[in-house]
Coordinates of C-alpha atoms in Angstrom, one line a residue:
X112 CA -55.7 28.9 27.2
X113 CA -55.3 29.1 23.4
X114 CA -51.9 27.5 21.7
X115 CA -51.1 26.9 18.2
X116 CA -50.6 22.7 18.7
X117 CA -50.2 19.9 16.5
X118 CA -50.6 16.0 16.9
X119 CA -48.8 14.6 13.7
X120 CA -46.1 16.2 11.7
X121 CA -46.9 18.8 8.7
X122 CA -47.6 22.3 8.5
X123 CA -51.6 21.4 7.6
X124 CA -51.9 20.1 11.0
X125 CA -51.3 23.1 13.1
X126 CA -54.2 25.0 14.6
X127 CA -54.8 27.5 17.4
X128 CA -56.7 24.8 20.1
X129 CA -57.9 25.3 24.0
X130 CA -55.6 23.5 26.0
X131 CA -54.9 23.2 29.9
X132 CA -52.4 25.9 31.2
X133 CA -48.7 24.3 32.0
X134 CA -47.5 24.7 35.7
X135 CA -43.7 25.7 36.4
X136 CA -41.8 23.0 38.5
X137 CA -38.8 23.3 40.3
X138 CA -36.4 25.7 38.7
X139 CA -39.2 26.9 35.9
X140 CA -41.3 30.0 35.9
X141 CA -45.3 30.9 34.4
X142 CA -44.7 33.6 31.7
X143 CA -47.8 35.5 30.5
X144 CA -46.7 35.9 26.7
X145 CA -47.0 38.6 24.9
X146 CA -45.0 37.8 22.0
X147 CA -42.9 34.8 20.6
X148 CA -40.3 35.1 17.7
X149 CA -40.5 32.9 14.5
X150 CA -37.4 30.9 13.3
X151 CA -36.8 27.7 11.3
X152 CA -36.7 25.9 14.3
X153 CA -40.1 25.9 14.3
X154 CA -40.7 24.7 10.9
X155 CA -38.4 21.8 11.6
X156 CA -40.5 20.6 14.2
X157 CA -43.4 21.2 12.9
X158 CA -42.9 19.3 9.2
X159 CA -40.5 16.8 11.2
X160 CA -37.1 17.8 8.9
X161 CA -35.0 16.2 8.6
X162 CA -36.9 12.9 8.4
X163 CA -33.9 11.8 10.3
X164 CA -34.3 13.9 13.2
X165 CA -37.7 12.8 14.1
X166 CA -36.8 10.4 16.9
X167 CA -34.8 13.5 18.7
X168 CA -38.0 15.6 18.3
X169 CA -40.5 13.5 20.2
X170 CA -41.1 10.4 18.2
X171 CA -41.9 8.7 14.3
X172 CA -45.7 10.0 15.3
X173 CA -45.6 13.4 16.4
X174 CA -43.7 16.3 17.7
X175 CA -43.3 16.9 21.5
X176 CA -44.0 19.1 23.1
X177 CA -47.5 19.6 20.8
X178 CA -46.9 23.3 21.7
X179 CA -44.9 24.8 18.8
X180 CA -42.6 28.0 19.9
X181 CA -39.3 28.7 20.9
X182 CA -38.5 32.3 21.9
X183 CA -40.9 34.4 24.2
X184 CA -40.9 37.8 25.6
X185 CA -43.6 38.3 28.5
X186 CA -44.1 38.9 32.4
X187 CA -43.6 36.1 34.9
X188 CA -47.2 35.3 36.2
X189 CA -46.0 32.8 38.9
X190 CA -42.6 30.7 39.6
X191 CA -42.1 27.4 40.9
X192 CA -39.5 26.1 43.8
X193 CA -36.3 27.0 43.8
X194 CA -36.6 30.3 41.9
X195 CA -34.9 33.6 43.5
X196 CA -33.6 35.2 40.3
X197 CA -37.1 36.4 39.3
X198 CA -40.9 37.1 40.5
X199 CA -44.0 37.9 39.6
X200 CA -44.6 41.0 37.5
X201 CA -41.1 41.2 36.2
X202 CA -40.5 41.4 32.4
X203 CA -38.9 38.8 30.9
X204 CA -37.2 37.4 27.4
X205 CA -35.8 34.2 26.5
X206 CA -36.2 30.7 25.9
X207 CA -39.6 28.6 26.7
X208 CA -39.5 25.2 27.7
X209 CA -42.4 23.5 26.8
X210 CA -43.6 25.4 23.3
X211 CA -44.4 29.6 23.3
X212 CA -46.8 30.1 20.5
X213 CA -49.3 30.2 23.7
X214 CA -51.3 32.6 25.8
X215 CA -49.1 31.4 28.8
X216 CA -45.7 29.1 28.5
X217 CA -43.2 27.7 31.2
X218 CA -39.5 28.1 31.3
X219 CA -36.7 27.3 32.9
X220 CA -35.2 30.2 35.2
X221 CA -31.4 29.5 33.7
X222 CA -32.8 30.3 30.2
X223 CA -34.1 33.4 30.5
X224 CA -33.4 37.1 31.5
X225 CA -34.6 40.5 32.3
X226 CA -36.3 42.0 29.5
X227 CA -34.2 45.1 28.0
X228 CA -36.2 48.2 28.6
X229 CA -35.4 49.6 25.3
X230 CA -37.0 46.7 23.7
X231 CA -40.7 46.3 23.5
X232 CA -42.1 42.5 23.8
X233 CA -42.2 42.5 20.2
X234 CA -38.5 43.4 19.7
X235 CA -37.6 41.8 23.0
X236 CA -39.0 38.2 21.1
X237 CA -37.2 38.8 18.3
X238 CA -33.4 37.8 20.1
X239 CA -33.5 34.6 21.7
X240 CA -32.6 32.1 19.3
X241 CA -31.7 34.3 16.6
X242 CA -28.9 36.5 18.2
X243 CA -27.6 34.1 20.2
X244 CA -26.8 32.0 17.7
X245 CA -25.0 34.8 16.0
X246 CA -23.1 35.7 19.3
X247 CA -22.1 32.1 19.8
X248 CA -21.0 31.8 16.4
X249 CA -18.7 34.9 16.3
X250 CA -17.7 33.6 20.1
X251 CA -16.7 30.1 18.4
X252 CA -14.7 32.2 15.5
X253 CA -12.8 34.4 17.9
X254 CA -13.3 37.6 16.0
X255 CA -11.5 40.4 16.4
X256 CA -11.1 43.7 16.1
X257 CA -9.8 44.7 12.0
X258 CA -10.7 41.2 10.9
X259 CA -12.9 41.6 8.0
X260 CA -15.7 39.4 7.7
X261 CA -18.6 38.1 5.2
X262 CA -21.9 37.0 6.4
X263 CA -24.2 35.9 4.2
X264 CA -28.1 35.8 4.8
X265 CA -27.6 39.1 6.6
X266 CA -30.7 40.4 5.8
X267 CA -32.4 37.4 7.6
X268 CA -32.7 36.5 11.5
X269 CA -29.1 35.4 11.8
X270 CA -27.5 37.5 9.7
X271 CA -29.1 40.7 10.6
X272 CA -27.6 40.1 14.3
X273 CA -24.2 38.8 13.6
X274 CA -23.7 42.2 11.3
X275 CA -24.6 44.6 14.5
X276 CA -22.1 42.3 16.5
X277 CA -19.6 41.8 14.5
X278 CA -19.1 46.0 13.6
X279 CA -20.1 46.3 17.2
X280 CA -16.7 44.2 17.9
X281 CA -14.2 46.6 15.3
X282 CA -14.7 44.0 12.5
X283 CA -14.7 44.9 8.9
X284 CA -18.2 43.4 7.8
X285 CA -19.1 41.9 4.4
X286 CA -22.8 42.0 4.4
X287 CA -24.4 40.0 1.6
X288 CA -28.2 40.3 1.0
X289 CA -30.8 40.7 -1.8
X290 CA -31.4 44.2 -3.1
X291 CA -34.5 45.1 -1.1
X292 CA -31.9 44.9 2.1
X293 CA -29.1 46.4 0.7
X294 CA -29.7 49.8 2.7
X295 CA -30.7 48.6 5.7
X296 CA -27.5 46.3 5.8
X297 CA -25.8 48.9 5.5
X298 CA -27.3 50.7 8.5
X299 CA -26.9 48.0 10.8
X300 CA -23.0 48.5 10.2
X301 CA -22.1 46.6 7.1
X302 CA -19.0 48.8 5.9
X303 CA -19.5 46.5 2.3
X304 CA -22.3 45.2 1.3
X305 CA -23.1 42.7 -1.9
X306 CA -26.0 41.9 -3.7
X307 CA -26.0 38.9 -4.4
X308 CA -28.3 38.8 -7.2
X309 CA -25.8 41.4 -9.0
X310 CA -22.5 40.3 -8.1
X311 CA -20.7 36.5 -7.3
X312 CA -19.7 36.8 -3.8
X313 CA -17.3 34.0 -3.8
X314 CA -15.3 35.6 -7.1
X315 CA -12.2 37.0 -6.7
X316 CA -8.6 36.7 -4.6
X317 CA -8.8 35.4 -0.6
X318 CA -9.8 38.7 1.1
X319 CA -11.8 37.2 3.9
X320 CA -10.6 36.2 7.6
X321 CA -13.7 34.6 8.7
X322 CA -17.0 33.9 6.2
X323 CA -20.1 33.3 8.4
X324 CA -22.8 31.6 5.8
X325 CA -26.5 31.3 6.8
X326 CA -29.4 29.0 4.8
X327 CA -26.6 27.0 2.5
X328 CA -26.8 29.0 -0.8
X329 CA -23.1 28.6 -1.2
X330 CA -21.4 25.5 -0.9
X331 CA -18.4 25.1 1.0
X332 CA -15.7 24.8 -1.7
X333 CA -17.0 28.4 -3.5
X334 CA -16.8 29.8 -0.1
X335 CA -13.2 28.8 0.0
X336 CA -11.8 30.8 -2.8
X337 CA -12.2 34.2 -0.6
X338 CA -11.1 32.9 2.1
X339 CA -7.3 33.6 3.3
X340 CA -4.7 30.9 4.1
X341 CA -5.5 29.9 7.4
X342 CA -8.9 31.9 7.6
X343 CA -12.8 30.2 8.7
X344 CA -16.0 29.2 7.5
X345 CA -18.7 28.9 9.9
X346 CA -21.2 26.5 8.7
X347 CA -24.9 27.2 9.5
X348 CA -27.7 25.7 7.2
X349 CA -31.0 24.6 8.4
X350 CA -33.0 25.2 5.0
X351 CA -32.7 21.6 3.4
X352 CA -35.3 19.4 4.2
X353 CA -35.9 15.4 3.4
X354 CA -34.1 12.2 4.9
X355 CA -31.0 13.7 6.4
X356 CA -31.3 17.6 5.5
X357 CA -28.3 19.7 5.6
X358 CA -26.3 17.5 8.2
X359 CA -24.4 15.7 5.9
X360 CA -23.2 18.7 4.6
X361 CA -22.2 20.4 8.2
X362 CA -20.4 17.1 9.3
X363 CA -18.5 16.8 6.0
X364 CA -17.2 20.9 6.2
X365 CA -14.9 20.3 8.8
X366 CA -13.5 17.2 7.3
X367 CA -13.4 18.8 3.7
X368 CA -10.8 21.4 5.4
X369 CA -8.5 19.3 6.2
X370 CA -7.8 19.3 2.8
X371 CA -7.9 22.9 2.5
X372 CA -6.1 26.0 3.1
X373 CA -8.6 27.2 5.9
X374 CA -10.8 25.7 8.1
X375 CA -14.6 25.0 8.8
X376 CA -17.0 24.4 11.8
X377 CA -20.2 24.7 13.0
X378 CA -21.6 25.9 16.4
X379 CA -24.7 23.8 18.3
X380 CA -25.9 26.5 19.8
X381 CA -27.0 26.6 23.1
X382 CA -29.7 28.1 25.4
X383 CA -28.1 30.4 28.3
X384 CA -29.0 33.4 30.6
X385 CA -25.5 34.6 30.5
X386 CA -25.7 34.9 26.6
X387 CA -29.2 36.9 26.8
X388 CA -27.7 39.2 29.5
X389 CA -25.2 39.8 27.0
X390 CA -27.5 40.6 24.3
X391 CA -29.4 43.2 26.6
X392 CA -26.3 44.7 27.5
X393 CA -25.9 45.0 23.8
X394 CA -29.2 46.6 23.4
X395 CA -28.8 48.7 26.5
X396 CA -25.5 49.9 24.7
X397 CA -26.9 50.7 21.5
X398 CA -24.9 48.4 19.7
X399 CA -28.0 46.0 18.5
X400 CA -31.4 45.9 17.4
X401 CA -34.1 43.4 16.5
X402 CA -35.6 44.3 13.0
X403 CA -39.0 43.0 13.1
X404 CA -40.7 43.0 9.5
X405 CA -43.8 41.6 10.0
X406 CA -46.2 40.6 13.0
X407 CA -48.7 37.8 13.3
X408 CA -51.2 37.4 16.1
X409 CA -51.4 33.6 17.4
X410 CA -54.7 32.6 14.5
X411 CA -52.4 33.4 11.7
X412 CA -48.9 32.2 13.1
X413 CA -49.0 28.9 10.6
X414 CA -48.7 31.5 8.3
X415 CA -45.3 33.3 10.2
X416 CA -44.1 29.2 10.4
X417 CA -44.3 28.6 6.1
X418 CA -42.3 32.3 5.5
X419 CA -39.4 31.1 7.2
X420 CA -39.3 27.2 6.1
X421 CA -36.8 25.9 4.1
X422 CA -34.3 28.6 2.4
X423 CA -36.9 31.5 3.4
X424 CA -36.6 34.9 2.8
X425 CA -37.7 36.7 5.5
X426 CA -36.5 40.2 6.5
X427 CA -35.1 40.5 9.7
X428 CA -37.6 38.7 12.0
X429 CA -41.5 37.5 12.4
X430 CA -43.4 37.5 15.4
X431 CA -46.3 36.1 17.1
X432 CA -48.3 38.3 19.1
X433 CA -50.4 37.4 22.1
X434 CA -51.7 40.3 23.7

């Protein structure tokens, strides 16, 4: 089968290879892809940032699995022992195990779930990691109804999620964006939204109860000044790369509060078929929906990889097709 592989880190040394179809063990499924979302997950892996991390990504030499890919949305072409929760032919979204920028990828049973049948496989890709990084996020925050809340990046992969579900939720949502997403910011429930290349989003008096900032444009102390006594910054920054990337800065935030009026965290998001139920309940409802900006089919997904390294700028969210 064709994957996009790589056998030393760097973005030059990806390329679509023929290499021998995965098996599912116990627990794991065979899913026939048809389409695999892009997120800066795989760009971490693939250029090895932070340097630091490398040893947690498969070694000093290389990145493991070869396979790069997170999220996939496809039909189940065979499942190993011990799976009842699925079976051949059914439609599938979620989480791959073993890399999904492939023709065919493994995954475990607990990480995946029914495909929404709204969705296409091209939307359906789009949520994994994404929007359930947003849910957990807002989860971790403990938003509520009439809380208003700022998310920057919400034009991006995150952001565009966590807008839908925190308006889906009763928040008041502060959507800040560039001026090309403005509008459709807006549509996905925003009830304010700020340019940020027109206006300082962290001028003026506290007005925010929770501040949810994506790819680190704002440091942590700027963010502060809109936030109300007692109010939250979630942390979320994967764009820095080099030695130690953005880490130092997300271990430092919460310690930083201490010495604040409000608080700071981060989430480690993690990989669940309760939280992509969730999501498709969400889709089912009407309350969400992947914006996909741009597709790639798997000979040009190196070039999906380098839009969304670093700070990025993508709209919505980037896909790989397969079939």
């Amino acid at each position: 089968m064709r994957a996009l592989t790589q056998d030393s880190y760097g973005l030059d040394a990806l390329a679509v290879r023929d290499v021998p179809e995965p098996l599912p063990a116990k627990g794991q499924v065979l899913v026939r892809v048809n389409a695999a979302g892009v997120n800066p997950y795989d760009w971490h892996f693939a250029a090895g940032q932070p340097m630091i991390a490398r040893p947690m990504m498969g070694g000093l030499g290389g990145p493991r699995p070869q396979v790069r890919g997170a999220d996939l949305s496809g039909v189940v072409a065979a499942v190993g022992p011990g799976v009842t929760a699925f079976a051949p032919g059914d439609e599938v979204f979620g989480f791959g195990a073993a890399g999904t920028f492939a023709e065919r990828a493994v995954a475990n049973a607990t990480r995946i779930a029914h495909r929404p049948v709204d969705l296409t496989h091209i939307e359906a890709a789009a949520l994994p990691m994404a929007a359930v990084t947003a849910l957990q996020f807002l989860r971790a925050a403990g938003l509520t109804a009439g809380q208003r809340v700022m998310i920057t990046g919400a034009g991006g992969g995150i952001g565009h999620f966590a807008v839908q579900i925190a308006a889906a939720w009763g928040a008041h949502v502060t959507g800040v964006c560039s001026t090309r997403n403005v509008a459709m910011v807006r549509e996905l429930g925003a009830s304010d939204v700020i340019d940020y290349t027109r206006e300082d989003v962290t001028a003026g008096e506290p007005r925010f109860d929770v501040v949810f900032t994506n790819a680190g444009r704002y440091p942590l102390r700027a963010l502060g000044r809109v936030v109300v006594p007692g109010g939250l910054v979630l942390t979320n920054d994967g764009s820095k790369a080099g030695l130690f990337g953005s880490m130092p800065d997300l271990l430092a935030a919460p310690l930083v509060s201490r010495f604040r009026p409000y608080r700071a965290m981060s989430v480690s998001a993690s990989e669940n078929a309760e939280d992509l139920a969730a999501l498709a309940r969400m889709v089912d409802g009407g309350v969400l929906l992947p914006i996909v900006s741009a597709t790639y089919p798997l000979d040009r997904a190196v070039e999906a990889i380098r839009q969304v390294a670093g700070a990025g700028h993508a709209r919505g969210k980037l896909v790989v097709t397969l079939s």
